[in-house]
Every structure is written in C-alpha cells, then in structure tokens.
C-alpha cells in the first residue's frame, strides 16, 4: 500500500535565466542555461517522497536518454516506477524562462506524457494528478481511487476547462486564482462534490474553502530566486501530510512552507525540500 500515487507528467526542463521575460515577437539576451528534471507530476511525486510518503508514479517517458534520466531521478528519491511506461514518443520537454524577479514562463511539449492512461492504479491512500496528462487518465485513476477508498486530489494546472464528471471525482482541488476562475469558482467546485478547495495565492499564502467556511493559510517570508515547481511542491507536500494522517489545515501549513522553500533555489526537482527542512521552517528555524 502506497501513501501517495501521483498520476502525471515527467519532463526534461530546459531553463534559461533572463533579466525579464520576452514579450510577443521580442528577443532578449539570456544569462545562463541549465537542464533539470521536472514536469508537474514528477515534481509532485518528489515533493511527496521528500515529505516522507511512500510514493509511486504512474506516467510515461520516451525510450530515450532523457526518459532514462528521469527514471533514475525517481528511483533516487525512492519513488516506485513500476507503473511508468516507456513509450515510442519523445520524453516530455519544457522550455522555461526565469526572470530576475523569480517569475517564469513555460512552454510544454507533452510527448510521451500524452500516452499516460491512468489505468492500473496501485493501492494507496491518496492519489494526486494535474493537467499535463490526458483528462481520460485522470478520470480512470480517480474512478479507481474512489472504489478503493483513496482520497483524490487534483492540482488543475496548467489551466484548462474540465468536464463536470471529472470535477465530481475530486475530493480536494488546489487551483491558483486563474485556474479556479476558469473552473467556475469555488462555490461551483464545492457544489460538484469537493470537500475542500485550496486556492494558492503565491507570496500571499493560500485560502482553504470548505462547506464549513474559509481559512487563510499564512505565507512564509522567503527571498525567491525561481518559482518553478513551487505549486507542485505545495500539492505534493499536502498529499504526503494527508496520507500520513495530518489534519487538513496542519497539512496546508506544511505545504505552504515547502512551497516557499522551493522558490529559494533554482530548478524544479533540485529545489524541492526534504521534510526536515520544512519542519525547521515550521518550527521557526
Ligand atoms: O510546474 C513546473 C513544471 O511545469 C516544470 O517542471 C515544467 O516541466 C512544467 O511541466
């Protein structure tokens, strides 16, 4: 039995740092270039594993050097890769620009991620997904999760509209402000059956919405250098803490701390904190 299973994307991130992100039709000089493991699903799985959860990944990579590298990254963090398919399409890529203000812009080429089916979900306590894999995969995985009594958590990023039947399979959603608006708002998501909607607010923390009322989750003051993966770290940490038995508002405080720590380092996977760092920040250290 796994604590957390992430059904999601794995990408190789190609990252350039710039003073400011280019506008349409504009060319700007870059300062540095680096490649990092990433993808919203992989980032979330690493966050869950580093958060202390026994974690498995359900996804797909290409039969190429990048795919083999991402499998190695998962295994190095103790993530079970039994349900990762190796397919005849290129491993997913993300072209990322990071500005001096730590904000980013991202272009994703799905590649192998389009082959994820979500079938064959391993037994688990919490299932987490996002929108870089086909919606049919989320439907399949969350339907199986429901039948095994697992909690379903959807990070609806990147923003896109979703059918009501998929939203009705979500126990918890973690949209940002733009994503929640695109999905019709908090009240609509709660009326479709979500137990909780957690709207992430970046440097302003997060807002928990339930049928019982709203709770503000305070931010942690850090100096950000790169916000890539912070939202993924938030969702992965939240799922780890829920699977390990924490109450929702306590888990959200840890998720907020982990997301803040992620912004203080460059890259996606390399910047995701371990539980000991998160607990130190929570303790005021
Ligand atoms: O959320 C950050 C992630 O989005 C990056 O790692 C990139 O791969 C894209 O999927």
GROMACS .gro file of C-alpha atoms and ligand atoms in nm:
model
  295
    1UNK     CA    1   0.000   0.000   0.000
    2UNK     CA    2   0.144   0.336  -0.107
    3UNK     CA    3   0.081   0.655   0.086
    4UNK     CA    4   0.067   0.865  -0.232
    5UNK     CA    5   0.038   0.778  -0.601
    6UNK     CA    6   0.094   1.059  -0.850
    7UNK     CA    7  -0.061   1.015  -1.193
    8UNK     CA    8   0.116   1.271  -1.404
    9UNK     CA    9   0.375   1.419  -1.632
   10UNK     CA   10   0.753   1.395  -1.634
   11UNK     CA   11   0.957   1.644  -1.836
   12UNK     CA   12   1.311   1.749  -1.901
   13UNK     CA   13   1.318   2.122  -1.823
   14UNK     CA   14   1.538   2.342  -2.047
   15UNK     CA   15   1.585   2.658  -1.845
   16UNK     CA   16   1.723   2.999  -1.944
   17UNK     CA   17   1.762   3.286  -1.697
   18UNK     CA   18   1.692   3.638  -1.823
   19UNK     CA   19   1.658   3.988  -1.679
   20UNK     CA   20   1.298   3.997  -1.791
   21UNK     CA   21   1.079   3.755  -1.984
   22UNK     CA   22   1.032   3.843  -2.354
   23UNK     CA   23   0.701   3.976  -2.488
   24UNK     CA   24   0.543   3.854  -2.813
   25UNK     CA   25   0.782   3.896  -3.106
   26UNK     CA   26   1.066   4.006  -2.879
   27UNK     CA   27   1.419   3.863  -2.840
   28UNK     CA   28   1.605   3.915  -2.512
   29UNK     CA   29   1.957   3.808  -2.405
   30UNK     CA   30   1.985   3.521  -2.156
   31UNK     CA   31   2.240   3.484  -1.875
   32UNK     CA   32   2.256   3.109  -1.814
   33UNK     CA   33   2.119   2.779  -1.936
   34UNK     CA   34   2.062   2.457  -1.740
   35UNK     CA   35   1.865   2.133  -1.771
   36UNK     CA   36   1.669   1.994  -1.476
   37UNK     CA   37   1.427   1.709  -1.417
   38UNK     CA   38   1.073   1.844  -1.393
   39UNK     CA   39   0.717   1.807  -1.508
   40UNK     CA   40   0.430   1.886  -1.274
   41UNK     CA   41   0.367   1.518  -1.196
   42UNK     CA   42   0.728   1.429  -1.128
   43UNK     CA   43   0.775   1.741  -0.915
   44UNK     CA   44   0.470   1.646  -0.710
   45UNK     CA   45   0.589   1.288  -0.665
   46UNK     CA   46   0.932   1.407  -0.550
   47UNK     CA   47   0.770   1.651  -0.306
   48UNK     CA   48   0.556   1.369  -0.163
   49UNK     CA   49   0.855   1.136  -0.132
   50UNK     CA   50   1.079   1.401   0.025
   51UNK     CA   51   0.787   1.475   0.256
   52UNK     CA   52   0.812   1.123   0.394
   53UNK     CA   53   0.538   0.948   0.196
   54UNK     CA   54   0.585   0.605   0.037
   55UNK     CA   55   0.523   0.718  -0.320
   56UNK     CA   56   0.460   0.567  -0.664
   57UNK     CA   57   0.445   0.739  -1.002
   58UNK     CA   58   0.206   0.648  -1.285
   59UNK     CA   59   0.327   0.809  -1.605
   60UNK     CA   60   0.518   0.769  -1.929
   61UNK     CA   61   0.861   0.862  -2.061
   62UNK     CA   62   1.020   0.813  -2.401
   63UNK     CA   63   1.265   0.539  -2.492
   64UNK     CA   64   1.547   0.797  -2.497
   65UNK     CA   65   1.828   0.941  -2.285
   66UNK     CA   66   1.602   1.196  -2.118
   67UNK     CA   67   1.350   0.927  -2.022
   68UNK     CA   68   1.617   0.704  -1.870
   69UNK     CA   69   1.746   1.004  -1.675
   70UNK     CA   70   1.403   1.086  -1.534
   71UNK     CA   71   1.351   0.724  -1.426
   72UNK     CA   72   1.686   0.743  -1.243
   73UNK     CA   73   1.572   1.064  -1.070
   74UNK     CA   74   1.252   0.897  -0.950
   75UNK     CA   75   1.438   0.593  -0.819
   76UNK     CA   76   1.697   0.812  -0.644
   77UNK     CA   77   1.412   0.960  -0.440
   78UNK     CA   78   1.272   0.614  -0.363
   79UNK     CA   79   0.969   0.656  -0.591
   80UNK     CA   80   0.823   0.330  -0.725
   81UNK     CA   81   0.839   0.334  -1.108
   82UNK     CA   82   0.665   0.001  -1.178
   83UNK     CA   83   0.375   0.187  -1.345
   84UNK     CA   84   0.588   0.419  -1.559
   85UNK     CA   85   0.555   0.319  -1.926
   86UNK     CA   86   0.846   0.361  -2.166
   87UNK     CA   87   0.687   0.450  -2.500
   88UNK     CA   88   0.787   0.526  -2.858
   89UNK     CA   89   0.745   0.904  -2.831
   90UNK     CA   90   0.999   1.160  -2.710
   91UNK     CA   91   1.015   1.231  -2.337
   92UNK     CA   92   0.823   1.548  -2.244
   93UNK     CA   93   1.011   1.877  -2.261
   94UNK     CA   94   0.951   2.216  -2.103
   95UNK     CA   95   1.116   2.536  -2.229
   96UNK     CA   96   1.134   2.769  -1.930
   97UNK     CA   97   1.241   3.131  -1.897
   98UNK     CA   98   1.315   3.257  -1.545
   99UNK     CA   99   1.326   3.633  -1.492
  100UNK     CA  100   1.525   3.830  -1.235
  101UNK     CA  101   1.201   3.870  -1.034
  102UNK     CA  102   1.188   3.484  -0.999
  103UNK     CA  103   0.875   3.459  -1.217
  104UNK     CA  104   0.873   3.220  -1.513
  105UNK     CA  105   0.708   3.144  -1.844
  106UNK     CA  106   0.683   2.785  -1.968
  107UNK     CA  107   0.617   2.610  -2.299
  108UNK     CA  108   0.546   2.236  -2.261
  109UNK     CA  109   0.580   1.972  -2.533
  110UNK     CA  110   0.383   1.676  -2.394
  111UNK     CA  111   0.549   1.399  -2.598
  112UNK     CA  112   0.530   1.071  -2.404
  113UNK     CA  113   0.300   1.227  -2.141
  114UNK     CA  114   0.014   1.202  -2.393
  115UNK     CA  115   0.042   0.822  -2.363
  116UNK     CA  116  -0.049   0.816  -1.991
  117UNK     CA  117  -0.373   0.618  -1.940
  118UNK     CA  118  -0.410   0.622  -1.562
  119UNK     CA  119  -0.504   0.254  -1.571
  120UNK     CA  120  -0.367   0.004  -1.317
  121UNK     CA  121  -0.367   0.237  -1.016
  122UNK     CA  122  -0.169   0.077  -0.729
  123UNK     CA  123  -0.336   0.052  -0.387
  124UNK     CA  124  -0.286   0.379  -0.199
  125UNK     CA  125  -0.424   0.630   0.048
  126UNK     CA  126  -0.406   0.946  -0.167
  127UNK     CA  127  -0.400   0.993  -0.547
  128UNK     CA  128  -0.271   1.322  -0.690
  129UNK     CA  129  -0.292   1.439  -1.050
  130UNK     CA  130  -0.265   1.753  -1.263
  131UNK     CA  131  -0.347   1.853  -1.621
  132UNK     CA  132  -0.029   1.767  -1.815
  133UNK     CA  133  -0.169   1.419  -1.889
  134UNK     CA  134  -0.493   1.334  -2.079
  135UNK     CA  135  -0.815   1.406  -1.889
  136UNK     CA  136  -0.918   1.044  -1.960
  137UNK     CA  137  -0.623   0.929  -1.748
  138UNK     CA  138  -0.739   1.138  -1.454
  139UNK     CA  139  -1.093   1.004  -1.491
  140UNK     CA  140  -0.965   0.646  -1.494
  141UNK     CA  141  -0.731   0.688  -1.197
  142UNK     CA  142  -0.978   0.883  -0.981
  143UNK     CA  143  -1.258   0.633  -1.054
  144UNK     CA  144  -1.029   0.352  -0.936
  145UNK     CA  145  -0.926   0.562  -0.636
  146UNK     CA  146  -1.287   0.610  -0.536
  147UNK     CA  147  -1.351   0.235  -0.550
  148UNK     CA  148  -1.051   0.165  -0.322
  149UNK     CA  149  -1.146   0.442  -0.077
  150UNK     CA  150  -0.845   0.662  -0.154
  151UNK     CA  151  -0.858   1.042  -0.134
  152UNK     CA  152  -0.836   1.218  -0.472
  153UNK     CA  153  -0.650   1.546  -0.507
  154UNK     CA  154  -0.637   1.744  -0.833
  155UNK     CA  155  -0.400   2.031  -0.900
  156UNK     CA  156  -0.582   2.175  -1.206
  157UNK     CA  157  -0.269   2.314  -1.371
  158UNK     CA  158  -0.197   2.424  -1.634
  159UNK     CA  159  -0.536   2.596  -1.655
  160UNK     CA  160  -0.797   2.436  -1.877
  161UNK     CA  161  -1.173   2.371  -1.853
  162UNK     CA  162  -1.272   2.028  -1.722
  163UNK     CA  163  -1.589   1.821  -1.761
  164UNK     CA  164  -1.818   1.805  -1.458
  165UNK     CA  165  -1.787   1.427  -1.425
  166UNK     CA  166  -1.412   1.461  -1.364
  167UNK     CA  167  -1.453   1.750  -1.120
  168UNK     CA  168  -1.711   1.539  -0.933
  169UNK     CA  169  -1.437   1.277  -0.871
  170UNK     CA  170  -1.213   1.528  -0.686
  171UNK     CA  171  -1.211   1.535  -0.305
  172UNK     CA  172  -0.962   1.824  -0.285
  173UNK     CA  173  -0.856   2.075  -0.554
  174UNK     CA  174  -0.554   2.305  -0.541
  175UNK     CA  175  -0.603   2.569  -0.816
  176UNK     CA  176  -0.440   2.909  -0.834
  177UNK     CA  177  -0.659   3.217  -0.873
  178UNK     CA  178  -0.669   3.197  -1.253
  179UNK     CA  179  -0.742   2.823  -1.257
  180UNK     CA  180  -1.028   2.843  -1.006
  181UNK     CA  181  -1.191   3.118  -1.212
  182UNK     CA  182  -1.164   2.909  -1.529
  183UNK     CA  183  -1.331   2.616  -1.348
  184UNK     CA  184  -1.629   2.829  -1.250
  185UNK     CA  185  -1.530   2.939  -0.899
  186UNK     CA  186  -1.502   2.788  -0.552
  187UNK     CA  187  -1.877   2.754  -0.490
  188UNK     CA  188  -1.925   2.559  -0.811
  189UNK     CA  189  -1.643   2.317  -0.725
  190UNK     CA  190  -1.785   2.262  -0.376
  191UNK     CA  191  -2.132   2.205  -0.521
  192UNK     CA  192  -1.992   1.938  -0.756
  193UNK     CA  193  -1.872   1.745  -0.450
  194UNK     CA  194  -1.526   1.868  -0.349
  195UNK     CA  195  -1.465   1.851   0.025
  196UNK     CA  196  -1.209   2.131   0.005
  197UNK     CA  197  -1.085   2.385  -0.248
  198UNK     CA  198  -0.744   2.530  -0.168
  199UNK     CA  199  -0.667   2.839  -0.375
  200UNK     CA  200  -0.293   2.903  -0.387
  201UNK     CA  201  -0.205   3.272  -0.378
  202UNK     CA  202   0.172   3.272  -0.437
  203UNK     CA  203   0.353   3.503  -0.194
  204UNK     CA  204   0.017   3.573  -0.023
  205UNK     CA  205  -0.020   3.213   0.101
  206UNK     CA  206  -0.336   3.014   0.032
  207UNK     CA  207  -0.707   3.012   0.110
  208UNK     CA  208  -0.890   2.698   0.222
  209UNK     CA  209  -1.259   2.687   0.128
  210UNK     CA  210  -1.497   2.419   0.261
  211UNK     CA  211  -1.872   2.398   0.314
  212UNK     CA  212  -1.795   2.489   0.677
  213UNK     CA  213  -1.621   2.818   0.593
  214UNK     CA  214  -1.292   2.970   0.483
  215UNK     CA  215  -0.948   2.963   0.647
  216UNK     CA  216  -0.645   3.174   0.545
  217UNK     CA  217  -0.314   2.984   0.525
  218UNK     CA  218  -0.040   3.235   0.603
  219UNK     CA  219   0.263   3.266   0.373
  220UNK     CA  220   0.626   3.219   0.478
  221UNK     CA  221   0.859   3.510   0.408
  222UNK     CA  222   1.149   3.398   0.188
  223UNK     CA  223   1.364   3.556  -0.082
  224UNK     CA  224   1.264   3.382  -0.407
  225UNK     CA  225   1.505   3.314  -0.693
  226UNK     CA  226   1.290   3.079  -0.905
  227UNK     CA  227   0.923   2.996  -0.851
  228UNK     CA  228   0.930   2.693  -1.088
  229UNK     CA  229   0.776   2.390  -0.915
  230UNK     CA  230   0.651   2.578  -0.608
  231UNK     CA  231   0.287   2.494  -0.677
  232UNK     CA  232   0.378   2.131  -0.743
  233UNK     CA  233   0.572   2.119  -0.418
  234UNK     CA  234   0.269   2.259  -0.235
  235UNK     CA  235   0.036   1.989  -0.373
  236UNK     CA  236   0.284   1.702  -0.328
  237UNK     CA  237   0.358   1.800   0.030
  238UNK     CA  238  -0.011   1.843   0.109
  239UNK     CA  239  -0.080   1.489  -0.014
  240UNK     CA  240   0.210   1.341   0.181
  241UNK     CA  241   0.093   1.503   0.503
  242UNK     CA  242  -0.270   1.397   0.447
  243UNK     CA  243  -0.164   1.039   0.373
  244UNK     CA  244   0.045   1.035   0.690
  245UNK     CA  245  -0.260   1.136   0.893
  246UNK     CA  246  -0.233   1.512   0.941
  247UNK     CA  247  -0.546   1.723   0.965
  248UNK     CA  248  -0.610   1.944   0.659
  249UNK     CA  249  -0.515   2.286   0.798
  250UNK     CA  250  -0.197   2.145   0.958
  251UNK     CA  251  -0.105   1.977   0.629
  252UNK     CA  252  -0.168   2.301   0.442
  253UNK     CA  253   0.070   2.493   0.668
  254UNK     CA  254   0.342   2.238   0.584
  255UNK     CA  255   0.256   2.262   0.214
  256UNK     CA  256   0.288   2.640   0.230
  257UNK     CA  257   0.629   2.612   0.399
  258UNK     CA  258   0.751   2.359   0.142
  259UNK     CA  259   0.633   2.574  -0.148
  260UNK     CA  260   0.812   2.877  -0.004
  261UNK     CA  261   1.138   2.683   0.039
  262UNK     CA  262   1.115   2.561  -0.321
  263UNK     CA  263   1.127   2.919  -0.450
  264UNK     CA  264   1.462   2.986  -0.280
  265UNK     CA  265   1.654   2.754  -0.516
  266UNK     CA  266   1.687   2.716  -0.893
  267UNK     CA  267   1.521   2.443  -1.099
  268UNK     CA  268   1.223   2.216  -1.034
  269UNK     CA  269   1.326   1.883  -0.878
  270UNK     CA  270   1.655   2.013  -0.727
  271UNK     CA  271   1.469   2.285  -0.538
  272UNK     CA  272   1.210   2.061  -0.369
  273UNK     CA  273   1.276   2.050   0.008
  274UNK     CA  274   1.306   1.748   0.237
  275UNK     CA  275   1.076   1.709   0.535
  276UNK     CA  276   1.348   1.806   0.782
  277UNK     CA  277   1.384   2.147   0.613
  278UNK     CA  278   1.007   2.201   0.608
  279UNK     CA  279   0.974   2.108   0.974
  280UNK     CA  280   1.258   2.351   1.061
  281UNK     CA  281   1.078   2.636   0.883
  282UNK     CA  282   0.750   2.540   1.054
  283UNK     CA  283   0.930   2.549   1.388
  284UNK     CA  284   1.060   2.897   1.310
  285UNK     CA  285   1.416   2.785   1.236
  286LIG     O1  286   0.521   2.342  -1.259
  286LIG     C1  287   0.650   2.346  -1.310
  286LIG     C2  288   0.667   2.245  -1.420
  286LIG     O2  289   0.582   2.281  -1.526
  286LIG     C3  290   0.804   2.239  -1.479
  286LIG     O3  291   0.890   2.148  -1.413
  286LIG     C4  292   0.777   2.204  -1.624
  286LIG     O4  293   0.822   2.077  -1.661
  286LIG     C5  294   0.627   2.219  -1.643
  286LIG     O5  295   0.565   2.097  -1.650
   0.00000   0.00000   0.00000
